[in-house]
Coordinates of C-alpha atoms and ligand atoms in Angstrom, one line a residue:
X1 CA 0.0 0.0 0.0
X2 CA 1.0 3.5 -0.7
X3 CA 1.6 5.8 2.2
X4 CA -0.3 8.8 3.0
X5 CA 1.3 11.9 1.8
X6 CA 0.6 14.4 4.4
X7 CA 1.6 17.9 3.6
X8 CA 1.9 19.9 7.4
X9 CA 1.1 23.9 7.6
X10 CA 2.0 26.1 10.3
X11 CA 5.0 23.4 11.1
X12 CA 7.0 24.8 14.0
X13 CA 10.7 22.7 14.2
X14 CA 9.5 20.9 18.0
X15 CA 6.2 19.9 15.4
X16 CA 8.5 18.7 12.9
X17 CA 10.8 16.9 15.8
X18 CA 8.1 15.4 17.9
X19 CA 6.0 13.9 14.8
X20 CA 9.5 12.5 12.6
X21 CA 10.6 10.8 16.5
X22 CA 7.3 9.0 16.3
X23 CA 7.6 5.3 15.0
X24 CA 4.2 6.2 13.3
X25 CA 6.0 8.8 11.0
X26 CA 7.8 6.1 9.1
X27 CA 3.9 5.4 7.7
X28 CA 3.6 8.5 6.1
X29 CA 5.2 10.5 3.6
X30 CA 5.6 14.0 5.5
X31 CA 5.7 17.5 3.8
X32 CA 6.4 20.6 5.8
X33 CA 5.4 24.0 5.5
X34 CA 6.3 26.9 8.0
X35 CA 3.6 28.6 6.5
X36 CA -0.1 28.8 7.7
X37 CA -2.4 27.2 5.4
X38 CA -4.6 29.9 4.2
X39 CA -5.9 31.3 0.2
X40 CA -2.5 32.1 -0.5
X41 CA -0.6 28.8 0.6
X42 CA -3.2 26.5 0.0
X43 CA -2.0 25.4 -3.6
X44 CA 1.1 23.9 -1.7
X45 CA -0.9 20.8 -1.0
X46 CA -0.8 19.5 -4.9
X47 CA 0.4 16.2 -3.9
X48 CA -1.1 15.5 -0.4
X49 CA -3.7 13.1 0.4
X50 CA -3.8 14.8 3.9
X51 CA -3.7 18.2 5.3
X52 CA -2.4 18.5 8.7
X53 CA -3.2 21.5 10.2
X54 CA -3.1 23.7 13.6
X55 CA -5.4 26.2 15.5
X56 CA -4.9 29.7 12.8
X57 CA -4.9 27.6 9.6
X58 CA -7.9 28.7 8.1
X59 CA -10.2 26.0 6.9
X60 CA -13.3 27.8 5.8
X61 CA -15.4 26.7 2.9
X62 CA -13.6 27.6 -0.1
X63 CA -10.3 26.5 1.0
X64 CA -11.6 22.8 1.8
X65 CA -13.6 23.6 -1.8
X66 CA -9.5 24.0 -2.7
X67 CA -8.5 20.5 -1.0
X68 CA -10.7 18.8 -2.1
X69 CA -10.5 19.3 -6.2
X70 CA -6.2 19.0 -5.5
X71 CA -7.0 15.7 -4.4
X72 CA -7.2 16.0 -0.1
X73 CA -9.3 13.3 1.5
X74 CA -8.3 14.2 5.3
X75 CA -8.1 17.3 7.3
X76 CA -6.2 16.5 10.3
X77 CA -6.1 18.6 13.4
X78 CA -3.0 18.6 15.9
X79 CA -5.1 20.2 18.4
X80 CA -8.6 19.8 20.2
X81 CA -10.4 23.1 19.1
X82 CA -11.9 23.1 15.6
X83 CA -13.6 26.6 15.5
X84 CA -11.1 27.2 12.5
X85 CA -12.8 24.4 10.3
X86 CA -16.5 25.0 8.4
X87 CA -17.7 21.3 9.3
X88 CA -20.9 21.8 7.3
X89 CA -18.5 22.6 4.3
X90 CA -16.5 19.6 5.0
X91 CA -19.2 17.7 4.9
X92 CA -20.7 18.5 2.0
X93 CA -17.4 18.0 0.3
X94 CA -17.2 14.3 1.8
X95 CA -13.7 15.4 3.8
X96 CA -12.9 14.2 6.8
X97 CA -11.8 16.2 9.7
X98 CA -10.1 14.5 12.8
X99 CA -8.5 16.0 15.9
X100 CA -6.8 15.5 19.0
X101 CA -9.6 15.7 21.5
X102 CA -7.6 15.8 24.7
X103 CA -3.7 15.8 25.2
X104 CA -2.4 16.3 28.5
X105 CA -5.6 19.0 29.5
X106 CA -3.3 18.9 32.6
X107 CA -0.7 21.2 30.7
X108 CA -3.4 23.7 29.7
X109 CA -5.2 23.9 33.2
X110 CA -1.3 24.0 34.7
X111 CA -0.9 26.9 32.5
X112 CA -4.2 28.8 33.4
X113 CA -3.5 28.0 37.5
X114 CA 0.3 30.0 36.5
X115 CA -1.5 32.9 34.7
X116 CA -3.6 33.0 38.1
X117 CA -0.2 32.6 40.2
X118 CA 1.5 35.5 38.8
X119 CA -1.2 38.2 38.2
X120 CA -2.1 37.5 41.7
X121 CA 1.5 37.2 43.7
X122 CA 3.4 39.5 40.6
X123 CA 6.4 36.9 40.7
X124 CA 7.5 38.1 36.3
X125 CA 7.9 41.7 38.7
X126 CA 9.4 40.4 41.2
X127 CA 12.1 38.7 39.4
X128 CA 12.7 41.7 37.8
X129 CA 13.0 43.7 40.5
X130 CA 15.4 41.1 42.8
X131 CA 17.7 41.1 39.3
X132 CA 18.2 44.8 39.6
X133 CA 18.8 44.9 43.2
X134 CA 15.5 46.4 43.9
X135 CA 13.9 44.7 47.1
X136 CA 11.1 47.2 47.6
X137 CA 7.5 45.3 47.9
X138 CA 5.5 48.0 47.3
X139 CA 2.9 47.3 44.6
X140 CA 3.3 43.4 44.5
X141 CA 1.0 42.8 46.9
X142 CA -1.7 39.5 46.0
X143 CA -4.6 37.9 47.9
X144 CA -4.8 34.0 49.5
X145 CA -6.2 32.0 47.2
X146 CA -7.6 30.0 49.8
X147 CA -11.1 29.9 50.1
X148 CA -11.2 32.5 46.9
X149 CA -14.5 32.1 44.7
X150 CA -13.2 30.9 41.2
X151 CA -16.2 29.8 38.5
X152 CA -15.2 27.5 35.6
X153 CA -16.8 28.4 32.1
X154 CA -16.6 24.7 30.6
X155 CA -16.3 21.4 32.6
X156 CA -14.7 19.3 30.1
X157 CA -10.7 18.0 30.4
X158 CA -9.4 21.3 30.7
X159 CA -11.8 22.7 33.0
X160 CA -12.4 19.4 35.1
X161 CA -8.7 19.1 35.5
X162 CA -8.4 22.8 36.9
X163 CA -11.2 22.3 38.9
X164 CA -9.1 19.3 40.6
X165 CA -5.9 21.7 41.1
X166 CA -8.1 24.5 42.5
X167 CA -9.5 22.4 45.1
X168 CA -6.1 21.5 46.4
X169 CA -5.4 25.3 47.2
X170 CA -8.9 25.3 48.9
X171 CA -11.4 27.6 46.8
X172 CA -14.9 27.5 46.8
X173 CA -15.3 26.4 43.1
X174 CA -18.4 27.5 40.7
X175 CA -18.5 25.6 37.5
X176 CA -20.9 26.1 34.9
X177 CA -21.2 24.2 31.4
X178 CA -24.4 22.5 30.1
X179 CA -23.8 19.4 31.4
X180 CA -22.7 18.2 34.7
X181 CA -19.8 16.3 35.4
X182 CA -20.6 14.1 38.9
X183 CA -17.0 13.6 39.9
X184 CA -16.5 17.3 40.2
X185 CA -19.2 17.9 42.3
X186 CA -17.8 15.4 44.5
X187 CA -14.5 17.5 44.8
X188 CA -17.2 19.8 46.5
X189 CA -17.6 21.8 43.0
X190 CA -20.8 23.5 42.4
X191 CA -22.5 23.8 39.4
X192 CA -24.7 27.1 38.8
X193 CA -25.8 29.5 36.4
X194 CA -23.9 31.5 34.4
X195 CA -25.1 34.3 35.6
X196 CA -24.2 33.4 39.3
X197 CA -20.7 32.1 38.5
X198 CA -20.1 35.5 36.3
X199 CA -21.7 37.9 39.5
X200 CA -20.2 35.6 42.6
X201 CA -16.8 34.6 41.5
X202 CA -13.1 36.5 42.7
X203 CA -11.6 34.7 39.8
X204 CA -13.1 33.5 36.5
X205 CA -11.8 31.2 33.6
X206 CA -12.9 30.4 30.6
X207 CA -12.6 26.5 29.3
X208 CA -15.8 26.0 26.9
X209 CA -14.9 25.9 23.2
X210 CA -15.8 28.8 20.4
X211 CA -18.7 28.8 18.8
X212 CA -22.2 30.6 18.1
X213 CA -23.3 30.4 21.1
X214 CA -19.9 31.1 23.6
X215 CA -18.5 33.8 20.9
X216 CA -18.2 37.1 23.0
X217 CA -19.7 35.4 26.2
X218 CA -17.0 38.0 28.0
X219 CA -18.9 41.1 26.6
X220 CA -20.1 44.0 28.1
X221 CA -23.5 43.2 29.4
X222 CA -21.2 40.2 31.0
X223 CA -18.6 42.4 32.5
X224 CA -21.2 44.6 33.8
X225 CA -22.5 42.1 36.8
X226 CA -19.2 40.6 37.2
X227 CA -17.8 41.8 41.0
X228 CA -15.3 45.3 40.3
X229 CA -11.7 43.8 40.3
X230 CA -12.3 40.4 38.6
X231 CA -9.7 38.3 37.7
X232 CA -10.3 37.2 34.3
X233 CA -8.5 34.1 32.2
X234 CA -8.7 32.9 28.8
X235 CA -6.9 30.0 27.8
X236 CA -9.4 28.8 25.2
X237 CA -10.2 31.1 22.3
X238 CA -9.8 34.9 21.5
X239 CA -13.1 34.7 20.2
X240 CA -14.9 34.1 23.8
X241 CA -14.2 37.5 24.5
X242 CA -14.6 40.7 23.0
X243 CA -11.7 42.7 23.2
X244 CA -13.1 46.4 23.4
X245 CA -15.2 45.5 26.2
X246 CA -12.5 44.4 28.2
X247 CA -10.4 47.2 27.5
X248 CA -13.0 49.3 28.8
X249 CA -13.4 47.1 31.8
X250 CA -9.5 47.5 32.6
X251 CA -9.8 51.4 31.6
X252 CA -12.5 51.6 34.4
X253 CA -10.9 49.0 37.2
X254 CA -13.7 46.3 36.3
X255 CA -11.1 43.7 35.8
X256 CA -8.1 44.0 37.9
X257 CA -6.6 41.1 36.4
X258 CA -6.4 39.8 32.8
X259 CA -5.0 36.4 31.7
X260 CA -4.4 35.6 28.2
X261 CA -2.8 32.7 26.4
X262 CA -5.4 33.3 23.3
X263 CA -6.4 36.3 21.8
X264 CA -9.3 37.0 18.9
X265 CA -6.9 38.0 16.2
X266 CA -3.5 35.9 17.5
X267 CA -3.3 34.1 13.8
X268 CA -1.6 37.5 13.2
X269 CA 0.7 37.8 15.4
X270 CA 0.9 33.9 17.6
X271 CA 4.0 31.1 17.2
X272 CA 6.4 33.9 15.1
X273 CA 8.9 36.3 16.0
X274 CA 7.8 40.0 15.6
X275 CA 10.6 41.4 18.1
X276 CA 12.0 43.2 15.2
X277 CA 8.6 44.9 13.5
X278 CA 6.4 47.8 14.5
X279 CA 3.3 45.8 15.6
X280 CA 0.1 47.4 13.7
X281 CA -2.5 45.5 15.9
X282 CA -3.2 48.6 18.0
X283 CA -6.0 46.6 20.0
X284 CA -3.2 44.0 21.0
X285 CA -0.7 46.9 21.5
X286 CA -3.4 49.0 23.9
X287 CA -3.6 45.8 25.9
X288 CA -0.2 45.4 26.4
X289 CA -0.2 48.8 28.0
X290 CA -1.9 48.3 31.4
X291 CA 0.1 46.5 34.2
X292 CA -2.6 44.0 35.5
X293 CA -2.5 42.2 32.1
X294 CA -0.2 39.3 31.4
X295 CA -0.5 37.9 28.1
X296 CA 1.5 34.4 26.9
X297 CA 1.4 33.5 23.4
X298 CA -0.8 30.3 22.9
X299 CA 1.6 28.2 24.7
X300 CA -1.2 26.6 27.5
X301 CA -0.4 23.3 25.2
X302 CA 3.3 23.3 25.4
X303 CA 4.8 20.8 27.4
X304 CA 7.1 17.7 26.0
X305 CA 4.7 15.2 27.1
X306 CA 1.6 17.2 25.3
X307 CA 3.7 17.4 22.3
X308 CA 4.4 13.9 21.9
X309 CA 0.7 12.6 22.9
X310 CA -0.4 15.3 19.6
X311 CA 2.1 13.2 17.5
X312 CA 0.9 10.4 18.6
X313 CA -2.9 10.7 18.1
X314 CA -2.6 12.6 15.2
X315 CA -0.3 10.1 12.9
X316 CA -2.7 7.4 14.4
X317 CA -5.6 9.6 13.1
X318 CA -3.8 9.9 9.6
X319 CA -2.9 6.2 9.6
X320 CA -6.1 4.7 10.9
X321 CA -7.8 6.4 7.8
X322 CA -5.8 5.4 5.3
X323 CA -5.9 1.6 6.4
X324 CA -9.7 2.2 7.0
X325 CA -9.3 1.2 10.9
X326 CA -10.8 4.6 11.9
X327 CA -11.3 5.6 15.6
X328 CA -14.7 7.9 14.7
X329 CA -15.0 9.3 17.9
X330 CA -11.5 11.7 17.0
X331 CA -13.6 12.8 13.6
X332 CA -15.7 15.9 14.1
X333 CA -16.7 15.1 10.5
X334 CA -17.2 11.2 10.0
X335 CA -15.6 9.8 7.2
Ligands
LIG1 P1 -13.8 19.6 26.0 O1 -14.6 19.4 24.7 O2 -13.3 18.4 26.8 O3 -14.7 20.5 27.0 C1 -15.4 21.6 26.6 C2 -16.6 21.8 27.6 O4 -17.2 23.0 27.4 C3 -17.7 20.7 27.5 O5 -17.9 20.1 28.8 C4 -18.9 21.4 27.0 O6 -20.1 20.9 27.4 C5 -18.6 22.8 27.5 N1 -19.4 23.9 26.8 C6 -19.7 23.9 25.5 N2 -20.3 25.1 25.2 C7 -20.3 25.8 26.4 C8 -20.8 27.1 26.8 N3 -21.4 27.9 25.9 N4 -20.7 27.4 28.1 C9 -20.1 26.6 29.0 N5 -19.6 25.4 28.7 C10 -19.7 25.0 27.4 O7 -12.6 20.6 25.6 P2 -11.3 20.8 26.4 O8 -10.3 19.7 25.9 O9 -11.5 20.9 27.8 O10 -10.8 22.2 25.7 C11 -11.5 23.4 26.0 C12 -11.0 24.4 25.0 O11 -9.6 24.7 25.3 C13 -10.9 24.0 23.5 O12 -12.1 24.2 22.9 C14 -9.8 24.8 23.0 O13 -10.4 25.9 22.4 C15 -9.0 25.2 24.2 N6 -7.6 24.7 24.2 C16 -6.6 25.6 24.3 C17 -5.3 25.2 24.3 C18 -4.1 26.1 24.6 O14 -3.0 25.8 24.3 N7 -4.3 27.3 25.1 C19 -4.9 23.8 24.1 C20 -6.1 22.9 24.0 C21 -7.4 23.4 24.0

C-alpha cells in the first residue's frame, strides 16, 4: 500500500521533531510547510492526500472547496479546538476532519492556574525587580487564594482538570457548562448559572470551546455584573471574548486582572517572531499597556509530554484512515 502523503502547515521545528521521532511517522510520507495554510498557501498541497493543520490555519469553505479538487481526503487537526474548520462545508465536500480531543488537559489547566499565580503574587515583577537589586515590595501585593471564589466556564478535560488543582489550594469552586460532570461535584464543586458564576466569583476562567453560542460570552453586558476587580482568564479562544469591552473594563478597574494565552486575532501575530517589526494591531498593543495584564502566546499546550501525545494521536488519526481502521470518535466530521 501506498503511504499517506501528508503535507503539514504552520509546522514549528519541535512539530517537525516530535512527529519525525514518532515510530508512526515512518507510515507517512511528510511534507512541511512553515507557513499557515490559508488562500494564499493553500496550492502547496498538490500532492497530499492529507492536510495537517493547527489552530490559525484557516479551513473555511472555499479552501476545503481547494482540498478537495487537489486531491485532499483528510483534514487532520494537531489540536482539540476546531472553531477554525467549516464542518458543514466539510461535509458537504465528503472530507474528513479528525482532531486530537484531549492531550495532557493537565498542561493547559497548569498553565491557566500560573497565569492566576502570577497576576495574583506578581512573581514576572518580582524577578525583575530582585535582578536589579531592587527589594522594595510596594505594589506586589496578592490575595490568599484560599477559600477565593473561582467559576469554571466549561467542565470538560481542561476545565475538570483545573477544577481538581483549584480544590487543592482550597477555593470555593463554581463551574458552569451544560452538562454536569458528577466527579467534580464530588471534589465539593458546584455547578450554577452562568449568571451566578459571572456575578459571585473572585476569579473566572474560561474552558468552553468557540462557537455561536460562547462567541463574545465575556462582553459588556457580561462584565457589567461581574464583581469590580475580577480576575479574568482565557486559555481557550480569542473569540470568547470581546476585546473592546475588556479594555473598557480595565480602563475603568472592572477587571483587575487579565490572563491571556489566546487572543481574537493571535493568527496574526501567535507562534512567530515579531521582536523586530512595529506591531500594527493597535488593539493588541493597547492591551499590552496596562500593568494588570499578562499575556503568553498560545503556549497553554506546550509541554514535551503534550507534544508527543499530539504526535501520537494525530499520525494514528492519519494512519487509521488510510488503512480504513478509523477511531470515529476523533472525527468531528465522520468519514
Ligand atoms: P472539551 O470538549 O473536553 O470540553 C469543553 C466543555 O465546554 C464541554 O464540557 C462542553 O459541554 C462545554 N461547553 C460547550 N459550550 C459551552 C458554553 N457555551 N458554556 C459553557 N460550557 C460549554 O474541551 P477541552 O479539551 O477541555 O478544551 C477546551 C478548550 O480549550 C478547547 O475548545 C480549545 O479551544 C482550548 N484549548 C486551548 C489550548 C491552549 O494551548 N491554550 C490547548 C487545547 C485546547
Amino acid at each position: 500500500m501506498t503511504l499517506p502523503r501528508v503535507a503539514m502547515f504552520s509546522a514549528q521545528q519541535y512539530d517537525i521533531e516530535s512527529f519525525r521521532q514518532h515510530p508512526l511517522c515512518q507510515q507517512i510520507e511528510l511534507t512541511t510547510f512553515a507557513t499557515q495554510l490559508d488562500h494564499k498557501t493553500v496550492s502547496l498541497c498538490q500532492q497530499a492526500d492529507v492536510v495537517c493543520a493547527f489552530v490559525n490555519d484557516e479551513l473555511d469553505r472555499a479552501i476545503l472547496q481547494h482540498l478537495k479538487i487537489q486531491g485532499v481526503t483528510h483534514v487532520a487537526l494537531r489540536c482539540a479546538g476546531f472553531n477554525n474548520v467549516d464542518t458543514d462545508a466539510a461535509n458537504d465536500l465528503g472530507l474528513a476532519v479528525s482532531r486530537v480531543p484531549a492531550y495532557s488537559p493537565e498542561a493547559v489547566a497548569e498553565h491557566a492556574l500560573a497565569l492566576i499565580m502570577t497576576l495574583n503574587r506578581k512573581t514576572h515583577k518580582a524577578y525583575n525587580r530582585v535582578r536589579e537589586g531592587n527589594f522594595n515590595l510596594n505594589g506586589l501585593l496578592g490575595f490568599t487564594l484560599h477559600g477565593k471564589k473561582v467559576g469554571v466556564v466549561g467542565t470538560g478535560h481542561i476545565g475538570a482538570a483545573l477544577v481538581r488543582l483549584l480544590s487543592g489550594f482550597g477555593c470555593e469552586i463554581y463551574c458552569y457548562d451544560p452538562y454536569t460532570d458528577e466527579k467534580l461535584t464530588e471534589t465539593g464543586a458546584t455547578y450554577t448559572s452562568l449568571n451566578t458564576l459571572l456575578s459571585e466569583c473572585h476569579i473566572i476562567s474560561l474552558h468552553c470551546p468557540l462557537n455561536e453560542q460562547s462567541y463574545h460570552l465575556i462582553n459588556e453586558q457580561s462584565l457589567a455584573i461581574m464583581r469590580d476587580g475580577v480576575m479574568l482568564i482565557n486559555t481557550s479562544r480569542g473569540g470568547l471574548i470581546d476585546t473592546h469591552a475588556v479594555i473598557k473594563g480595565l480602563k475603568t478597574h472592572k477587571i483587575g486582572y487579565l490572563g491571556l494565552d489566546v487572543y481574537e486575532m493571535e493568527s496574526e501575530l501567535f507562534f512567530h517572531d515579531h521582536s523586530s517589526e512595529i506591531i500594527q494591531d493597535d488593539v493588541f498593543e493597547r492591551l499590552q499597556t496596562f500593568h494588570n495584564v499578562l499575556i503568553t502566546g498560545h503556549q497553554g499546550f506546550f509541554t514535551a509530554e503534550a507534544l508527543t501525545q499530539i504526535a501520537g494521536v494525530t499520525l494514528d488519526n492519519i494512519v487509521s484512515w488510510h488503512t480504513g481502521k478509523v477511531s470515529k470518535e476523533r472525527f468531528v466530521v465522520k468519514p
